[in-house]
Short mmCIF file of C-alpha atoms and ligand atoms in Angstrom, two decimals:
data_model
loop_
_atom_site.label_atom_id
_atom_site.label_comp_id
_atom_site.label_asym_id
_atom_site.label_seq_id
_atom_site.Cartn_x
_atom_site.Cartn_y
_atom_site.Cartn_z
CA MET A 1 104.24 116.35 108.31
CA GLY A 2 102.32 114.88 111.22
CA GLY A 3 101.16 111.35 111.80
CA THR A 4 100.94 108.65 114.39
CA PHE A 5 103.75 106.80 112.59
CA ASP A 6 102.75 103.53 114.24
CA PRO A 7 105.05 102.54 112.54
CA ILE A 8 106.50 104.97 109.98
CA HIS A 9 106.70 103.33 106.54
CA THR A 10 107.76 103.84 102.94
CA GLY A 11 104.45 105.52 102.04
CA HIS A 12 105.18 108.32 104.53
CA LEU A 13 108.80 108.68 103.47
CA ARG A 14 108.07 108.71 99.76
CA MET A 15 105.26 111.22 100.29
CA ALA A 16 107.63 113.57 102.12
CA GLU A 17 110.35 113.15 99.50
CA GLU A 18 108.05 113.80 96.54
CA MET A 19 106.32 116.80 98.17
CA ALA A 20 109.69 118.28 99.17
CA GLU A 21 110.90 117.95 95.60
CA ALA A 22 107.72 119.34 94.03
CA LEU A 23 107.65 122.37 96.35
CA ASN A 24 111.39 122.80 96.67
CA LEU A 25 111.21 122.59 100.47
CA SER A 26 114.43 123.08 102.38
CA GLN A 27 113.32 120.81 105.23
CA VAL A 28 110.60 118.30 106.06
CA ARG A 29 109.89 117.91 109.76
CA PHE A 30 108.27 114.70 110.85
CA ILE A 31 106.14 115.42 113.90
CA PRO A 32 104.87 112.23 115.57
CA ALA A 33 101.59 112.74 117.38
CA GLY A 34 101.46 112.27 121.13
CA GLN A 35 97.84 111.46 121.81
CA PRO A 36 96.00 112.36 118.61
CA PRO A 37 92.64 113.76 119.64
CA HIS A 38 90.78 112.84 116.44
CA ARG A 39 91.44 109.10 116.40
CA HIS A 40 91.92 106.09 118.65
CA LEU A 41 95.04 105.91 120.78
CA PRO A 42 98.14 104.58 119.07
CA ARG A 43 99.01 101.22 120.53
CA THR A 44 102.73 101.84 120.63
CA SER A 45 104.31 104.23 123.11
CA ALA A 46 105.24 107.65 121.86
CA LEU A 47 108.90 107.00 122.61
CA HIS A 48 109.00 103.92 120.39
CA ARG A 49 107.19 105.77 117.59
CA LEU A 50 109.61 108.68 117.93
CA GLU A 51 112.63 106.40 117.82
CA MET A 52 111.32 104.64 114.70
CA VAL A 53 110.91 108.01 112.97
CA ARG A 54 114.46 108.96 114.01
CA ARG A 55 115.83 105.79 112.44
CA ALA A 56 113.75 106.20 109.30
CA VAL A 57 114.90 109.75 108.53
CA ALA A 58 118.56 109.29 109.46
CA GLY A 59 120.64 109.70 106.34
CA ASN A 60 118.30 112.10 104.53
CA PRO A 61 119.75 115.58 105.12
CA ARG A 62 116.43 117.23 104.22
CA PHE A 63 114.45 115.26 106.79
CA ALA A 64 114.25 116.12 110.49
CA VAL A 65 112.31 114.92 113.52
CA ASP A 66 110.35 117.25 115.76
CA ALA A 67 109.48 115.71 119.12
CA ARG A 68 107.34 118.54 120.50
CA GLU A 69 104.02 116.67 120.35
CA VAL A 70 105.27 113.47 121.98
CA GLU A 71 106.98 115.49 124.71
CA GLN A 72 103.69 117.12 125.67
CA PRO A 73 101.58 115.32 128.26
CA ALA A 74 98.29 116.70 126.90
CA PRO A 75 96.81 115.89 123.48
CA SER A 76 98.14 118.29 120.90
CA TYR A 77 96.22 119.75 118.03
CA THR A 78 97.83 120.53 114.69
CA VAL A 79 96.60 124.11 115.00
CA ASP A 80 98.61 124.52 118.22
CA THR A 81 101.75 122.98 116.74
CA LEU A 82 101.53 125.24 113.69
CA THR A 83 100.95 128.27 115.90
CA ALA A 84 104.17 127.45 117.75
CA LEU A 85 106.09 126.88 114.51
CA ARG A 86 104.77 130.14 113.07
CA ALA A 87 105.97 131.98 116.19
CA GLU A 88 109.41 130.39 115.86
CA PHE A 89 109.85 131.07 112.15
CA GLY A 90 108.20 134.50 112.06
CA PRO A 91 105.42 135.78 109.80
CA ASP A 92 107.24 135.65 106.45
CA GLN A 93 108.58 132.10 106.28
CA PRO A 94 106.45 129.85 104.06
CA LEU A 95 105.29 126.81 106.04
CA TRP A 96 103.68 123.79 104.40
CA LEU A 97 101.49 121.22 106.11
CA LEU A 98 101.89 117.88 104.28
CA LEU A 99 98.77 115.72 104.20
CA GLY A 100 97.81 112.49 102.52
CA ALA A 101 94.54 112.59 100.62
CA ASP A 102 92.72 110.59 103.32
CA ALA A 103 93.84 113.01 106.02
CA PHE A 104 92.77 115.98 103.88
CA ALA A 105 89.33 114.48 103.31
CA GLY A 106 88.87 114.39 107.10
CA LEU A 107 90.19 117.91 107.70
CA PRO A 108 86.78 119.46 108.57
CA GLY A 109 86.77 117.20 111.65
CA TRP A 110 89.98 118.75 113.00
CA HIS A 111 90.02 121.25 115.84
CA GLU A 112 89.79 124.83 114.45
CA TRP A 113 90.59 123.51 110.99
CA ARG A 114 89.96 126.74 109.11
CA GLN A 115 92.61 128.45 111.23
CA LEU A 116 95.18 126.10 109.65
CA PHE A 117 94.99 128.14 106.44
CA ALA A 118 96.02 131.28 108.33
CA LEU A 119 99.11 129.51 109.64
CA ALA A 120 100.44 127.46 106.72
CA ASN A 121 100.02 126.41 103.14
CA ILE A 122 98.73 122.89 102.67
CA VAL A 123 99.90 120.33 100.15
CA VAL A 124 97.81 117.21 99.65
CA ALA A 125 99.52 114.13 98.25
CA THR A 126 96.93 112.67 95.90
CA ARG A 127 96.84 109.68 93.64
CA PRO A 128 95.23 109.57 90.21
CA ASP A 129 92.51 107.13 91.28
CA ALA A 130 91.86 107.58 94.99
CA GLY A 131 88.19 106.70 95.29
CA ALA A 132 86.53 108.53 98.18
CA THR A 133 89.44 110.96 98.51
CA ARG A 134 89.38 112.13 94.88
CA PRO A 135 89.09 115.92 94.79
CA ASP A 136 85.63 115.75 93.19
CA ALA A 137 84.43 113.43 95.97
CA LEU A 138 85.35 115.86 98.77
CA GLY A 139 82.72 117.51 100.96
CA ALA A 140 81.28 120.93 100.13
CA GLU A 141 83.39 122.78 102.71
CA LEU A 142 86.67 121.47 101.32
CA LYS A 143 85.56 122.04 97.73
CA GLN A 144 84.90 125.65 98.66
CA GLU A 145 88.37 126.04 100.21
CA LEU A 146 89.89 124.48 97.09
CA ALA A 147 88.01 126.87 94.84
CA HIS A 148 89.47 129.82 96.74
CA ARG A 149 92.93 128.57 97.54
CA GLN A 150 94.17 126.01 95.03
CA VAL A 151 97.31 126.93 93.12
CA PRO A 152 99.60 124.76 90.98
CA ALA A 153 102.72 123.32 92.62
CA GLY A 154 105.68 125.57 91.97
CA SER A 155 103.68 128.78 91.62
CA ALA A 156 104.63 131.66 93.89
CA THR A 157 102.89 131.41 97.24
CA GLY A 158 102.94 133.44 100.40
CA PRO A 159 103.70 132.15 103.88
CA ALA A 160 100.23 130.61 104.32
CA GLY A 161 96.78 130.14 102.81
CA ALA A 162 97.48 128.27 99.57
CA LEU A 163 96.38 124.72 98.77
CA VAL A 164 98.24 122.45 96.36
CA LEU A 165 97.08 119.04 95.19
CA GLN A 166 100.15 117.14 94.12
CA ASN A 167 100.04 113.68 92.61
CA MET A 168 102.46 111.17 94.06
CA THR A 169 103.53 107.65 93.25
CA ALA A 170 100.72 105.52 94.64
CA LEU A 171 102.04 103.25 97.40
CA ASP A 172 99.27 101.22 98.95
CA ILE A 173 101.00 100.82 102.30
CA SER A 174 99.38 101.48 105.66
CA ALA A 175 100.61 101.15 109.22
CA THR A 176 97.42 99.23 110.03
CA ARG A 177 98.30 96.55 107.50
CA ILE A 178 101.94 96.43 108.62
CA ARG A 179 100.82 95.88 112.23
CA ALA A 180 98.54 93.05 111.14
CA THR A 181 101.30 91.45 109.07
CA LEU A 182 103.75 91.58 111.97
CA ALA A 183 101.16 90.21 114.40
CA ARG A 184 100.81 87.09 112.27
CA GLN A 185 104.58 86.72 112.06
CA GLY A 186 104.52 87.74 108.38
CA SER A 187 107.16 89.66 106.45
CA ALA A 188 106.91 93.46 106.35
CA ARG A 189 110.28 93.78 104.63
CA TYR A 190 110.49 96.54 101.98
CA LEU A 191 107.28 98.16 103.24
CA LEU A 192 109.37 100.14 105.71
CA PRO A 193 113.09 100.82 106.18
CA ASP A 194 115.24 97.93 107.43
CA ALA A 195 116.42 100.12 110.31
CA VAL A 196 112.82 100.49 111.51
CA LEU A 197 112.03 96.81 111.08
CA ASP A 198 115.19 95.86 113.00
CA TYR A 199 114.07 98.11 115.84
CA ILE A 200 110.58 96.57 115.82
CA HIS A 201 111.98 93.06 116.08
CA HIS A 202 114.54 94.02 118.69
CA GLN A 203 111.92 95.74 120.87
CA GLN A 204 109.36 93.02 120.16
CA LEU A 205 106.71 95.49 118.99
CA TYR A 206 103.46 94.56 117.23
CA LEU A 207 103.50 90.94 118.33
CA SER A 208 99.76 90.74 118.93
CA PRO A 209 96.90 92.03 116.76
P1 ATP B 301 97.17 103.89 110.14
O1 ATP B 301 96.98 102.75 109.20
O2 ATP B 301 97.49 103.50 111.55
O3 ATP B 301 96.08 104.93 110.04
P2 ATP B 301 98.83 105.31 108.28
O4 ATP B 301 99.71 104.41 107.50
O5 ATP B 301 97.58 105.81 107.62
O6 ATP B 301 98.51 104.64 109.68
P3 ATP B 301 99.21 107.83 109.58
O7 ATP B 301 100.18 108.06 110.68
O8 ATP B 301 97.76 107.69 109.91
O9 ATP B 301 99.70 106.53 108.75
O10 ATP B 301 99.37 108.93 108.45
C1 ATP B 301 100.17 110.07 108.55
C2 ATP B 301 100.09 110.86 107.25
O11 ATP B 301 100.65 110.10 106.18
C3 ATP B 301 98.67 111.19 106.80
O12 ATP B 301 98.67 112.49 106.23
C4 ATP B 301 98.38 110.14 105.76
O13 ATP B 301 97.43 110.57 104.81
C5 ATP B 301 99.75 109.95 105.11
N1 ATP B 301 99.94 108.61 104.55
C6 ATP B 301 99.82 107.43 105.19
N2 ATP B 301 100.08 106.38 104.38
C7 ATP B 301 100.36 106.92 103.16
C8 ATP B 301 100.71 106.37 101.88
N3 ATP B 301 100.80 105.03 101.68
N4 ATP B 301 100.94 107.22 100.85
C9 ATP B 301 100.83 108.57 101.06
N5 ATP B 301 100.51 109.15 102.22
C10 ATP B 301 100.28 108.36 103.27
MG1 MG B 302 95.99 106.69 108.68
#
């Protein structure tokens, strides 16, 4: 599961937990982006974002942190990270890319996005009423991929190439809104783990909008 995690919050953690349970995953790796090429620069340094992810996943034995993208000086593409993971795990290990519905809707803008299906399966965390990211509102290219690749969660899949749409508990939490709340000295408590919020306050992050 990739993301800027600026900061990581309960929406991310719950998404990972529910997808792991639905797909019976042995591990979820959180991979904070270094300099994501497809969006504006994160405002918080990669090391702070990495540390917040570390604190958020501590205590969940199924969760792990993978620092490879933040340790790279150049922007990293998901296709490159998955290529490296595929080489490490070998051709037979099922790998799943975890995406929120909004990220999936933007997939055709990603570098070499079709190649992702050769490297991993993809699970999209959807919500029953997700407006522009509802499956029927997706662009033609993604609809076509869905028509070819969609399988129900829990069905037998190979190492790569399958697409699963999995409903999750809708949590209308975004890092953007948390940053805005913190900048106006508001309370972000219960939107993200206490350990992350303590770190934010201690490091004096997100003080200005
Ligand atoms: P920002 O507001 O800065 O864009 P964000 O909260 O959307 O941050 P990202 O790091 O952009 O977080 O998202 C990483 C991944 O987590 C994406 O796949 C995204 O779809 C998913 N995601 C983010 N928030 C939620 C949420 N509340 N519920 C489910 N998935 C989420
Ligand atoms: Mg986002």
